[in-house]
Coordinates of C-alpha atoms in Angstrom, one line a residue:
Chain A
M440 CA 16.9 -24.8 35.8
V441 CA 16.1 -21.5 37.5
K442 CA 13.2 -21.6 40.0
V443 CA 10.7 -19.0 39.0
G444 CA 8.6 -17.1 41.5
K445 CA 6.8 -14.2 39.7
P446 CA 5.4 -14.0 36.2
N447 CA 7.4 -10.9 35.3
K448 CA 10.5 -13.0 36.1
I449 CA 9.4 -15.5 33.5
K450 CA 9.2 -12.8 31.0
K451 CA 12.6 -11.6 32.0
I452 CA 14.1 -15.1 31.4
F453 CA 12.5 -15.3 28.0
A454 CA 13.7 -11.9 27.1
V455 CA 17.4 -13.0 27.4
R456 CA 18.7 -13.4 23.9
G457 CA 19.2 -17.0 23.0
M458 CA 17.1 -18.4 25.9
G459 CA 14.5 -19.6 23.4
Q460 CA 16.8 -22.1 21.9
V461 CA 18.1 -23.2 25.2
I462 CA 14.6 -24.1 26.3
T463 CA 13.8 -25.9 22.9
V464 CA 16.9 -28.1 23.1
T465 CA 16.3 -28.8 26.8
I466 CA 13.0 -30.2 25.8
G467 CA 14.8 -32.2 23.1
L468 CA 17.3 -33.5 25.7
I469 CA 14.5 -34.6 28.0
I470 CA 12.8 -36.5 25.2
L471 CA 16.1 -38.2 24.3
C472 CA 16.6 -39.3 27.9
I473 CA 13.0 -40.7 28.1
V474 CA 13.4 -42.6 24.9
F475 CA 16.7 -44.1 25.9
S476 CA 15.4 -45.0 29.3
I477 CA 12.5 -46.9 27.7
V478 CA 14.8 -48.7 25.3
N479 CA 17.2 -49.8 28.0
P480 CA 16.4 -49.2 31.7
I481 CA 20.0 -49.4 32.6
F482 CA 20.4 -45.9 31.1
Y483 CA 18.9 -44.1 34.1
S484 CA 20.5 -46.3 36.7
G485 CA 22.4 -44.3 39.3
K486 CA 25.6 -45.9 38.2
N487 CA 25.2 -45.0 34.6
I488 CA 24.2 -41.4 35.5
A489 CA 27.5 -40.9 37.2
N490 CA 29.3 -42.5 34.3
L491 CA 27.4 -40.4 31.8
L492 CA 28.1 -37.1 33.6
R493 CA 31.7 -37.9 33.5
Q494 CA 31.6 -38.6 29.8
I495 CA 29.9 -35.2 29.3
A496 CA 32.5 -33.4 31.3
P497 CA 35.3 -33.0 28.7
I498 CA 32.9 -32.0 26.0
L499 CA 31.3 -29.4 28.2
I500 CA 34.6 -27.9 29.2
I501 CA 35.8 -27.4 25.7
G502 CA 32.3 -26.3 24.8
I503 CA 32.7 -23.4 27.3
G504 CA 35.9 -22.4 25.7
Q505 CA 34.6 -22.5 22.2
S506 CA 31.4 -20.7 23.2
Y507 CA 33.5 -17.8 24.5
V508 CA 35.4 -17.5 21.2
L509 CA 32.2 -17.9 19.1
I510 CA 30.4 -15.2 21.1
T511 CA 33.3 -12.8 20.1
G512 CA 32.5 -13.6 16.5
N513 CA 35.6 -15.7 16.1
I514 CA 36.3 -19.5 16.1
D515 CA 39.0 -21.6 17.7
L516 CA 40.1 -24.6 15.7
S517 CA 43.2 -25.2 17.9
I518 CA 41.2 -26.7 20.8
G519 CA 41.6 -30.3 19.9
S520 CA 45.3 -30.0 19.3
V521 CA 45.8 -28.1 22.6
V522 CA 44.1 -31.0 24.3
G523 CA 46.6 -33.3 22.8
M524 CA 49.5 -30.9 23.5
S525 CA 48.5 -30.6 27.2
C526 CA 48.1 -34.4 27.5
M527 CA 51.5 -35.1 26.0
I528 CA 53.4 -32.3 27.8
S529 CA 52.1 -33.3 31.2
A530 CA 52.5 -37.1 30.6
T531 CA 56.0 -36.7 29.2
M532 CA 57.1 -34.7 32.2
M533 CA 55.6 -37.2 34.7
T534 CA 57.2 -40.1 33.0
K535 CA 60.5 -38.3 33.4
G536 CA 59.9 -38.0 37.1
V537 CA 58.8 -34.4 37.4
N538 CA 56.4 -33.6 40.2
P539 CA 52.9 -33.9 38.8
W540 CA 51.8 -30.5 40.0
A541 CA 54.8 -28.8 38.6
A542 CA 54.0 -30.6 35.4
V543 CA 50.5 -29.3 35.5
L544 CA 51.7 -25.7 36.0
I545 CA 54.2 -25.9 33.1
T546 CA 51.5 -27.4 30.9
F547 CA 49.2 -24.6 31.6
I548 CA 51.8 -22.0 30.7
C549 CA 52.5 -23.7 27.4
C550 CA 48.7 -23.9 26.6
L551 CA 48.2 -20.2 27.6
A552 CA 50.9 -19.3 25.1
V553 CA 48.9 -20.9 22.4
G554 CA 45.8 -18.9 23.6
I555 CA 47.8 -15.6 23.5
L556 CA 49.2 -16.4 20.1
N557 CA 45.7 -17.1 18.8
G558 CA 44.4 -13.8 20.2
E559 CA 47.4 -11.8 18.8
L560 CA 47.1 -13.3 15.3
V561 CA 43.4 -12.6 15.2
S562 CA 43.1 -9.2 16.7
K563 CA 46.6 -7.6 16.2
C564 CA 47.6 -9.2 12.8
K565 CA 44.0 -9.1 11.6
L566 CA 44.1 -12.7 10.3
P567 CA 40.8 -14.4 9.7
P568 CA 40.3 -16.5 12.9
F569 CA 39.6 -19.6 10.8
I570 CA 43.0 -19.4 9.2
A571 CA 44.9 -18.2 12.2
T572 CA 43.7 -21.0 14.4
L573 CA 44.1 -23.6 11.6
G574 CA 47.7 -22.7 11.8
T575 CA 48.0 -22.9 15.5
M576 CA 46.0 -26.2 15.4
T577 CA 48.7 -27.7 13.2
I578 CA 51.5 -26.3 15.3
A579 CA 50.1 -27.5 18.6
R580 CA 49.6 -31.0 17.2
G581 CA 53.2 -30.9 16.1
V582 CA 54.3 -29.9 19.5
A583 CA 52.2 -32.7 21.0
Q584 CA 54.1 -35.1 18.7
I585 CA 57.6 -33.7 19.3
V586 CA 57.6 -33.6 23.1
N587 CA 58.1 -37.3 23.4
N588 CA 60.0 -37.8 20.2
N589 CA 56.9 -38.9 18.2
Y590 CA 55.9 -41.7 20.5
N591 CA 53.1 -42.1 22.9
T592 CA 54.4 -42.1 26.4
G593 CA 54.6 -45.0 28.8
S594 CA 52.6 -45.1 32.0
I595 CA 52.8 -42.0 34.2
G596 CA 53.4 -44.2 37.1
E597 CA 52.3 -44.6 40.7
S598 CA 53.6 -41.3 41.9
A599 CA 51.0 -39.6 39.7
Q600 CA 48.1 -41.4 41.3
G601 CA 47.2 -38.2 43.2
F602 CA 47.1 -36.3 40.0
R603 CA 44.9 -39.0 38.3
N604 CA 42.5 -39.0 41.2
F605 CA 42.3 -35.2 41.3
F606 CA 41.5 -34.8 37.6
Y607 CA 39.3 -37.9 37.0
Y608 CA 39.0 -40.8 39.3
G609 CA 38.6 -39.4 42.7
K610 CA 35.2 -38.6 44.2
T611 CA 34.3 -35.6 46.4
V612 CA 30.9 -35.7 48.1
G613 CA 29.8 -38.6 46.0
L614 CA 30.5 -37.0 42.7
Y615 CA 33.5 -37.7 40.5
N616 CA 36.1 -35.0 40.5
A617 CA 35.9 -34.7 36.8
I618 CA 32.3 -33.5 37.3
W619 CA 33.3 -31.1 40.1
I620 CA 36.0 -29.5 37.9
T621 CA 33.4 -29.0 35.2
I622 CA 30.9 -27.5 37.6
V623 CA 33.5 -25.1 39.1
M624 CA 34.7 -24.0 35.6
W625 CA 31.2 -23.5 34.4
V626 CA 30.2 -21.4 37.4
V627 CA 33.3 -19.3 37.2
F628 CA 33.2 -18.7 33.4
N629 CA 29.4 -18.2 33.4
F630 CA 29.8 -15.5 36.1
L631 CA 32.6 -13.9 34.0
L632 CA 30.5 -13.9 30.9
S633 CA 27.1 -12.8 32.3
K634 CA 28.0 -10.6 35.3
T635 CA 31.3 -8.8 34.6
R636 CA 32.4 -6.0 32.3
T637 CA 34.7 -8.3 30.4
G638 CA 31.7 -10.5 29.7
R639 CA 29.7 -7.6 28.3
H640 CA 32.7 -6.6 26.2
I641 CA 32.8 -10.1 24.8
Y642 CA 29.2 -9.9 23.7
A643 CA 29.8 -6.3 22.4
I644 CA 32.7 -7.1 20.0
G645 CA 30.7 -10.1 18.8
S646 CA 27.6 -8.1 18.0
N647 CA 29.5 -5.2 16.3
V648 CA 33.2 -4.8 16.5
D649 CA 33.3 -1.2 15.2
A650 CA 30.5 0.0 17.5
A651 CA 32.3 -1.6 20.4
R652 CA 35.6 0.0 19.5
L653 CA 34.0 3.4 19.2
S654 CA 32.4 3.0 22.6
G655 CA 35.7 2.4 24.2
V656 CA 35.9 -1.4 24.4
N657 CA 39.5 -2.7 24.1
V658 CA 38.9 -5.2 21.3
H659 CA 42.4 -6.5 21.3
S660 CA 42.6 -7.5 25.0
T661 CA 39.0 -8.8 25.0
T662 CA 39.8 -11.1 22.0
I663 CA 42.9 -12.4 23.8
K664 CA 40.9 -13.0 26.9
A665 CA 38.4 -15.1 25.0
Y666 CA 41.1 -17.2 23.4
L667 CA 42.8 -17.6 26.8
V668 CA 39.6 -19.0 28.3
S669 CA 39.5 -21.4 25.4
A670 CA 43.1 -22.5 26.0
V671 CA 42.5 -22.9 29.7
C672 CA 39.5 -25.2 29.0
A673 CA 41.4 -27.2 26.4
C674 CA 44.4 -27.6 28.7
T675 CA 42.1 -28.8 31.5
V676 CA 40.6 -31.4 29.2
G677 CA 44.1 -32.5 28.1
L678 CA 45.1 -33.1 31.8
M679 CA 41.9 -35.0 32.3
T680 CA 42.6 -37.2 29.3
C681 CA 46.1 -37.8 30.7
A682 CA 44.6 -38.7 34.1
T683 CA 42.0 -41.0 32.5
T684 CA 44.4 -43.1 30.5
G685 CA 47.5 -42.7 32.7
M686 CA 49.6 -42.1 29.6
G687 CA 50.1 -39.5 26.9
T688 CA 48.6 -40.2 23.5
M689 CA 49.6 -38.0 20.6
D690 CA 46.2 -37.9 19.0
A691 CA 44.3 -37.2 22.1
G692 CA 41.7 -34.6 21.5
N693 CA 41.5 -35.3 17.8
S694 CA 38.6 -33.3 16.2
Y695 CA 37.5 -32.1 19.7
E696 CA 37.3 -28.6 18.3
M697 CA 34.3 -29.6 16.2
Y698 CA 32.7 -31.4 19.1
A699 CA 33.0 -28.1 20.9
V700 CA 31.4 -26.2 18.1
A701 CA 28.6 -28.7 18.0
A702 CA 28.0 -28.5 21.7
S703 CA 27.9 -24.7 21.5
V704 CA 25.8 -24.4 18.5
I705 CA 23.2 -27.0 19.6
G706 CA 23.0 -24.9 22.8
G707 CA 22.1 -21.8 20.8
V708 CA 25.5 -20.0 20.6
S709 CA 25.6 -18.1 17.3
T710 CA 28.6 -18.6 15.1
L711 CA 28.1 -15.1 13.9
G712 CA 29.0 -13.8 17.4
G713 CA 27.2 -11.7 20.0
Q714 CA 24.7 -14.3 21.0
G715 CA 24.7 -17.4 23.2
L716 CA 24.5 -18.6 26.8
L717 CA 26.7 -21.0 28.6
L718 CA 23.6 -22.6 29.9
G719 CA 22.9 -23.7 26.3
T720 CA 26.4 -25.2 26.1
V721 CA 25.6 -27.4 29.0
V722 CA 22.5 -28.7 27.2
G723 CA 24.4 -29.1 23.9
A724 CA 27.2 -31.1 25.6
S725 CA 24.7 -33.2 27.4
I726 CA 22.8 -34.0 24.2
W727 CA 26.2 -35.1 22.8
G728 CA 27.0 -37.3 25.8
V729 CA 23.5 -38.7 26.1
L730 CA 23.5 -39.8 22.5
Q731 CA 26.9 -41.4 22.8
N732 CA 26.0 -43.3 25.9
G733 CA 22.4 -44.0 25.2
L734 CA 22.9 -45.3 21.7
Q735 CA 25.5 -47.8 23.0
F736 CA 23.0 -49.1 25.5
A737 CA 20.4 -49.3 22.7
G738 CA 22.9 -51.3 20.7
A739 CA 23.0 -49.0 17.8
P740 CA 26.1 -48.8 15.6
V741 CA 28.4 -45.9 15.9
A742 CA 27.5 -44.5 12.5
I743 CA 24.0 -43.8 13.7
R744 CA 25.3 -41.6 16.4
N745 CA 27.3 -39.4 14.0
I746 CA 24.3 -39.1 11.7
T747 CA 22.0 -38.2 14.6
I748 CA 24.4 -35.6 16.0
G749 CA 24.7 -34.0 12.6
I750 CA 20.9 -33.9 12.2
I751 CA 20.5 -32.4 15.7
V752 CA 23.0 -29.6 15.0
V753 CA 21.1 -28.6 11.8
V754 CA 17.6 -29.0 13.3
S755 CA 18.4 -27.1 16.5
V756 CA 19.8 -24.1 14.7
L757 CA 17.0 -24.3 12.1
L758 CA 14.3 -24.3 14.8
D759 CA 15.9 -21.2 16.2
V760 CA 15.8 -19.5 12.9
V761 CA 12.2 -20.5 12.3
V762 CA 11.1 -19.3 15.7
R763 CA 12.9 -16.0 15.3
T764 CA 11.6 -15.2 11.8
G765 CA 8.1 -16.1 13.1
K766 CA 8.5 -13.6 15.9
H767 CA 9.4 -10.8 13.5
R768 CA 6.4 -11.8 11.4
K769 CA 8.5 -12.0 8.3
K770 CA 7.6 -14.1 5.3
K771 CA 8.5 -17.7 5.6
T772 CA 11.8 -18.5 4.1
S773 CA 11.5 -21.4 1.8
Chain B
M745 CA 54.3 -3.4 -0.3
K746 CA 54.7 -6.0 2.5
K747 CA 52.0 -8.1 0.9
R748 CA 53.7 -8.0 -2.5
V749 CA 57.1 -9.1 -1.0
L750 CA 55.4 -11.9 0.9
S751 CA 53.6 -13.2 -2.2
I752 CA 56.8 -13.2 -4.2
I753 CA 58.5 -15.1 -1.4
I754 CA 55.7 -17.6 -1.3
C755 CA 55.8 -18.0 -5.1
L756 CA 59.5 -18.7 -5.0
C757 CA 59.0 -21.3 -2.3
M758 CA 56.4 -23.0 -4.3
F759 CA 58.7 -23.1 -7.4
F760 CA 61.5 -24.5 -5.3
V761 CA 59.3 -27.2 -3.9
A762 CA 57.9 -28.1 -7.3
A763 CA 61.4 -28.3 -8.7
C764 CA 62.6 -30.5 -5.9
S765 CA 59.7 -32.9 -6.3
K766 CA 60.3 -33.1 -10.0
D767 CA 63.8 -34.2 -9.4
T768 CA 63.0 -37.0 -7.0
A769 CA 59.9 -38.3 -8.8
T770 CA 62.1 -39.9 -11.5
G771 CA 63.8 -42.3 -9.0
G772 CA 62.7 -45.7 -8.1
S773 CA 64.5 -48.1 -10.4
S774 CA 65.6 -51.4 -8.9
T775 CA 69.3 -50.7 -9.3
K776 CA 71.4 -50.4 -6.1
G777 CA 71.5 -46.9 -4.7
K778 CA 74.4 -45.0 -3.1
D779 CA 77.5 -46.9 -2.0
N780 CA 76.1 -50.1 -3.5
K781 CA 73.3 -50.6 -1.0
Y782 CA 69.7 -51.6 -1.5
K783 CA 67.2 -49.0 -0.2
V784 CA 64.5 -50.6 1.9
Y785 CA 61.7 -48.7 3.5
L786 CA 59.4 -49.8 6.4
I787 CA 56.0 -48.1 6.2
T788 CA 53.7 -48.5 9.1
M789 CA 50.2 -47.3 10.0
D790 CA 51.5 -44.6 12.3
Q791 CA 54.5 -43.9 14.5
M792 CA 52.7 -44.0 17.9
D793 CA 52.2 -47.5 18.9
Q794 CA 55.1 -49.3 20.6
H795 CA 54.2 -52.2 18.3
W796 CA 55.6 -50.3 15.3
V797 CA 58.7 -49.3 17.3
N798 CA 59.3 -53.0 17.8
V799 CA 58.9 -53.8 14.1
D800 CA 61.4 -51.1 13.4
A801 CA 63.8 -52.6 16.0
G802 CA 63.5 -56.0 14.3
C803 CA 64.3 -54.4 11.0
K804 CA 67.3 -52.6 12.4
K805 CA 68.7 -55.8 13.8
A806 CA 68.4 -57.5 10.4
V807 CA 70.0 -54.5 8.7
K808 CA 73.0 -54.7 11.0
E809 CA 73.5 -58.4 10.2
L810 CA 73.0 -58.0 6.4
G811 CA 75.2 -55.0 6.0
N812 CA 74.1 -54.2 2.4
I813 CA 70.8 -52.4 3.2
D814 CA 70.1 -48.7 3.4
Y815 CA 67.1 -48.6 5.7
E816 CA 64.5 -46.0 6.6
W817 CA 61.2 -46.0 8.6
L818 CA 58.4 -43.9 7.2
A819 CA 55.0 -43.5 8.8
P820 CA 52.1 -41.0 8.8
D821 CA 51.5 -39.1 12.0
V822 CA 48.1 -40.6 12.4
K823 CA 46.3 -43.7 11.0
D824 CA 45.1 -42.3 7.7
D825 CA 44.8 -44.0 4.3
A826 CA 45.7 -40.9 2.3
K827 CA 48.7 -40.2 4.4
Q828 CA 49.9 -43.8 4.1
I829 CA 49.6 -43.6 0.3
E830 CA 51.7 -40.5 0.4
C831 CA 54.4 -42.4 2.3
I832 CA 54.4 -45.2 -0.3
N833 CA 54.8 -42.6 -3.1
N834 CA 57.6 -40.9 -1.1
A835 CA 59.4 -44.2 -0.7
V836 CA 59.1 -44.9 -4.4
A837 CA 60.3 -41.4 -5.2
G838 CA 63.1 -41.9 -2.8
G839 CA 64.4 -44.8 -4.8
A840 CA 63.2 -47.7 -2.8
N841 CA 64.1 -51.2 -3.9
A842 CA 61.8 -52.8 -1.5
I843 CA 59.0 -51.7 0.9
L844 CA 57.9 -53.5 4.0
L845 CA 54.3 -52.4 4.5
A846 CA 51.8 -52.6 7.3
A847 CA 48.7 -51.7 5.3
N848 CA 46.1 -49.5 6.9
G849 CA 43.3 -51.2 5.2
P850 CA 42.9 -53.9 2.5
D851 CA 41.9 -51.8 -0.5
A852 CA 43.0 -48.2 0.0
V853 CA 46.6 -48.5 -0.9
T854 CA 46.3 -51.1 -3.7
S855 CA 46.7 -48.6 -6.6
A856 CA 49.7 -46.9 -4.9
L857 CA 51.2 -50.4 -4.6
K858 CA 50.5 -51.1 -8.2
E859 CA 52.5 -48.0 -9.2
A860 CA 55.3 -48.9 -6.8
Q861 CA 55.5 -52.4 -8.3
S862 CA 55.6 -51.1 -11.9
A863 CA 58.4 -48.9 -10.8
G864 CA 60.3 -52.1 -9.8
V865 CA 59.8 -52.0 -6.1
K866 CA 59.4 -55.3 -4.2
I867 CA 56.6 -55.4 -1.7
I868 CA 56.5 -57.4 1.5
Y869 CA 53.7 -57.1 4.1
V870 CA 54.4 -57.0 7.8
D871 CA 51.6 -57.1 10.4
S872 CA 48.7 -56.5 8.0
A873 CA 48.4 -57.2 4.3
A874 CA 46.5 -55.3 1.6
D875 CA 44.5 -56.9 -1.2
Y876 CA 47.4 -56.9 -3.6
P877 CA 49.9 -59.7 -4.3
A878 CA 53.2 -59.4 -2.6
I879 CA 56.4 -61.5 -2.2
Q880 CA 55.5 -62.5 1.4
T881 CA 53.2 -61.6 4.3
L882 CA 54.6 -61.9 7.8
A883 CA 51.8 -61.4 10.2
T884 CA 50.0 -62.7 13.1
D885 CA 47.2 -65.0 12.0
N886 CA 44.8 -62.6 13.6
E887 CA 41.8 -64.9 13.5
A888 CA 43.6 -67.7 15.3
A889 CA 45.0 -65.2 17.8
G890 CA 41.5 -63.8 18.4
K891 CA 40.3 -67.3 19.0
T892 CA 43.1 -67.9 21.5
A893 CA 42.0 -64.7 23.3
G894 CA 38.4 -66.0 23.4
E895 CA 39.6 -69.3 24.8
E896 CA 41.7 -67.6 27.5
M897 CA 38.6 -65.6 28.5
M898 CA 36.5 -68.8 28.7
K899 CA 39.2 -70.2 31.0
G900 CA 39.1 -67.1 33.1
L901 CA 35.3 -67.1 33.3
T902 CA 35.2 -70.8 34.1
A903 CA 37.8 -70.3 36.8
A904 CA 35.7 -67.5 38.3
G905 CA 32.6 -69.8 38.2
I906 CA 30.8 -67.7 35.7
K907 CA 28.6 -69.7 33.3
E908 CA 26.7 -67.0 31.4
G909 CA 26.5 -63.3 30.9
K910 CA 27.2 -60.5 28.5
I911 CA 30.5 -59.9 26.9
G912 CA 31.5 -56.5 25.4
I913 CA 33.9 -55.9 22.5
V914 CA 35.9 -52.7 22.0
N915 CA 37.5 -52.5 18.6
V916 CA 39.3 -49.8 16.6
N917 CA 37.0 -49.4 13.6
A918 CA 35.4 -51.5 10.9
A919 CA 38.1 -50.9 8.4
T920 CA 41.2 -52.3 10.0
A921 CA 41.3 -55.9 8.7
S922 CA 43.6 -57.3 11.4
C923 CA 41.4 -56.1 14.2
V924 CA 38.3 -57.2 12.4
A925 CA 39.8 -60.7 12.0
R926 CA 40.7 -60.8 15.7
E927 CA 37.2 -60.0 16.7
K928 CA 35.9 -62.7 14.3
G929 CA 38.2 -65.3 15.9
F930 CA 37.2 -64.1 19.4
R931 CA 33.5 -64.5 18.6
S932 CA 34.1 -68.0 17.2
A933 CA 35.5 -69.1 20.5
F934 CA 32.1 -68.5 22.1
E935 CA 29.9 -70.3 19.6
G936 CA 27.5 -72.6 21.3
T937 CA 28.1 -71.2 24.8
S938 CA 25.5 -69.5 26.9
F939 CA 27.4 -66.2 26.8
E940 CA 25.9 -63.3 24.9
L941 CA 28.3 -61.3 22.8
L942 CA 27.1 -57.7 22.5
G943 CA 27.4 -55.6 19.4
T944 CA 30.9 -54.2 18.8
Q945 CA 31.7 -50.6 19.7
Y946 CA 34.5 -48.7 18.1
G947 CA 36.8 -46.4 20.0
E948 CA 39.2 -45.5 17.1
G949 CA 42.1 -47.0 19.1
D950 CA 41.9 -44.0 21.4
A951 CA 42.4 -45.1 25.1
A952 CA 40.1 -42.4 26.5
K953 CA 37.2 -43.1 24.1
S954 CA 37.6 -46.9 24.6
K955 CA 37.5 -46.3 28.3
D956 CA 34.2 -44.6 28.1
I957 CA 32.8 -47.4 25.9
A958 CA 34.1 -50.0 28.4
A959 CA 32.6 -48.1 31.3
N960 CA 29.2 -48.2 29.5
Y961 CA 29.6 -51.9 29.0
I962 CA 30.4 -52.4 32.7
T963 CA 27.3 -50.5 33.7
S964 CA 25.2 -52.8 31.6
S965 CA 26.7 -55.6 33.7
C966 CA 29.1 -57.3 31.3
V967 CA 31.1 -60.2 32.7
G968 CA 33.9 -60.0 30.2
L969 CA 35.5 -57.3 28.0
F970 CA 37.7 -57.8 25.0
G971 CA 40.0 -55.1 23.5
A972 CA 41.2 -55.7 20.0
N973 CA 44.3 -53.5 20.0
E974 CA 46.6 -51.5 22.3
G975 CA 44.4 -48.5 22.8
S976 CA 41.2 -50.5 23.2
T977 CA 43.0 -52.8 25.7
V978 CA 44.2 -49.9 27.8
G979 CA 40.7 -48.5 27.8
I980 CA 39.1 -51.7 29.1
G981 CA 41.9 -52.2 31.6
I982 CA 41.5 -48.8 33.3
A983 CA 37.7 -49.1 33.2
I984 CA 37.8 -52.4 35.0
E985 CA 40.4 -51.1 37.4
E986 CA 38.1 -48.2 38.3
A987 CA 35.0 -50.3 38.6
G988 CA 36.8 -52.6 40.9
E989 CA 34.6 -55.5 39.9
K990 CA 35.5 -59.0 38.9
I991 CA 35.3 -58.5 35.2
I992 CA 37.5 -60.6 32.9
G993 CA 39.4 -58.4 30.5
V994 CA 41.4 -59.8 27.7
G995 CA 43.3 -57.7 25.2
F996 CA 45.8 -57.4 22.5
D997 CA 49.3 -56.1 22.1
K998 CA 51.9 -55.3 24.7
S999 CA 52.8 -51.9 26.2
D1000 CA 54.0 -50.7 29.6
T1001 CA 50.6 -49.6 30.5
I1002 CA 49.0 -52.9 29.6
L1003 CA 51.6 -54.9 31.5
E1004 CA 51.0 -52.8 34.6
L1005 CA 47.2 -53.4 34.3
I1006 CA 47.9 -57.2 34.0
K1007 CA 50.2 -57.0 37.0
G1008 CA 47.6 -55.2 39.0
G1009 CA 45.1 -58.0 38.2
H1010 CA 42.7 -55.7 36.2
L1011 CA 43.3 -57.6 32.9
L1012 CA 43.5 -61.3 32.7
C1013 CA 45.9 -61.5 29.9
T1014 CA 47.0 -59.9 26.6
M1015 CA 47.9 -61.5 23.2
A1016 CA 51.3 -60.2 22.5
Q1017 CA 52.3 -60.3 18.9
N1018 CA 55.9 -60.7 17.9
P1019 CA 56.5 -57.5 15.9
D1020 CA 60.2 -57.7 16.2
V1021 CA 60.1 -61.1 14.4
M1022 CA 58.0 -59.5 11.7
G1023 CA 60.5 -56.8 11.1
Y1024 CA 63.5 -59.0 11.4
E1025 CA 62.3 -61.8 9.1
G1026 CA 60.7 -59.3 6.7
M1027 CA 64.0 -57.6 6.2
K1028 CA 65.7 -60.9 5.6
T1029 CA 63.1 -61.8 3.0
A1030 CA 63.6 -58.4 1.3
A1031 CA 67.3 -59.0 1.1
K1032 CA 66.7 -62.4 -0.4
A1033 CA 64.3 -61.1 -2.9
L1034 CA 66.6 -58.3 -3.9
A1035 CA 69.4 -60.8 -4.4
G1036 CA 67.1 -62.7 -6.7
E1037 CA 66.7 -65.7 -4.5
K1038 CA 63.5 -67.7 -4.4
I1039 CA 61.0 -67.1 -1.6
G1040 CA 59.2 -70.2 -0.7
E1041 CA 56.5 -69.5 1.9
T1042 CA 54.2 -66.6 1.0
N1043 CA 52.4 -66.5 4.3
I1044 CA 54.2 -66.7 7.6
D1045 CA 52.4 -66.7 10.9
T1046 CA 54.5 -64.9 13.4
G1047 CA 52.3 -66.2 16.2
V1048 CA 51.2 -64.7 19.5
S1049 CA 52.4 -65.2 23.1
V1050 CA 49.8 -65.1 25.8
I1051 CA 51.0 -62.8 28.6
T1052 CA 49.5 -63.3 32.0
K1053 CA 50.3 -62.2 35.5
D1054 CA 53.0 -64.8 35.9

């Protein structure tokens, strides 16, 4: 969290749109952590914290991508399939003996193509984002299946050990690389979103496309940029999955796009566009990961986790609505 | 204008598809198809696991020997009941005389099978049966195999001098009968011992998810981990490899990745089924049944081989 010196700074922080919900869910996250720690002390052992952070990493990365797209007022359903595509393309090339880093480069190019296609379909061809990305989601999953002839790949082999360490297993300064990658991506994309013109344009087209266009924002290129960020994030997670398992699985990343929406929405990103903070996405993804990990230590069945996540998505957004309507002193909605 | 043209094209396409499906839906009698060959389909849960590829290889081998079979392998892209039912319907529509089926779950496909049977299709189960009578089931006796896995783990634990502790189980989901039976057998091997078997966690057969689950088990200081299928086994193997601790991992199925993990000493052993035997013998049974011969045995255990480092 941000250290606060002066009272007017506090006001400033609260004035940021969407900060209210970030604070609410952060409190929720802390409560969750305390409860799980009481139920099973192993939960807050150092070993588990490292393990937990690494489980949060992929959800947070795709959450960043989805947040970008949601803030522009669109949605990206192709994320999960791009994860699978990236995992399969990279693994297939490595099993065929391609240098891992060359494989990573080619994988990125393929995934960026999907991002550009998404952006073009949505902003140039005026397709509803839900439909356009539903199409690319299916196409990308098909690509994931076709690259290795409809089979999962074998092991990517010893030569790819460097790649596996870089993306997942290795540690730098005591933290897993997967966590470092996540931190770096978050810092870069948070800077882009909150401190640059492109970031402001992304918020602008999400708030009001026509107003943005009239004030000279290039809606087309901004939309493409948002989808590109999403593709980069999904591609990274795919490479991570490949590094984790040491093989390519065709259904890697299955339904990740919805996990990403959940992480974003819990963190206060509005699906209507124009509102949300990447800080919230961190909290959203953390809640997801903490539930997954904590409930296992508490010995709860998997179904409970899904139910809880669903409830948290609804409640966190509901809280925000209640708080905001209260602020505007409107009548209570029943 | 563009829109109008597009909608006309789409309509035409739909008509065309509808017409095509009408033509094929009337097939499925039990007479021999083209060039006097029986049409036999293999339908598996998905196309991804090497396991199914081996069943297919066994089928192909038998087809070569028999010479009067027109054979095709159908499978959904992912494990999904609805998609498997579609495959069964497609096979019937495609004029199948017999279907070799690896059922996704015990109940989901029964009504589709009923339809297939009333269309004169002979049904044989390979790998996992559904709750519907068939000519023969060729499968691993999963409970016995699971028990073998448990006994192997006991041996490994005893050899490592471990007398008590927690054991984690990573399974696919609660619906796959074969994996549920394996788990049951595995648990039965530990009855009356001082080991504590933790509640099962489900990783959907996804190696990455299973790895996360296994890592959580390892942090709660488990001494042994059991994976109930290929994906789960890869997951526990890489989690153990990474933890670098002496945890006894026992799994199921055989793939390159699993064999590497066993070679590296991260997994103690894996229960390899004999999918090629399932496919081969299943096809032979199908040919016999189609020729009108009697099938004696209705349940055939194709057994498992325990694969260790040596």
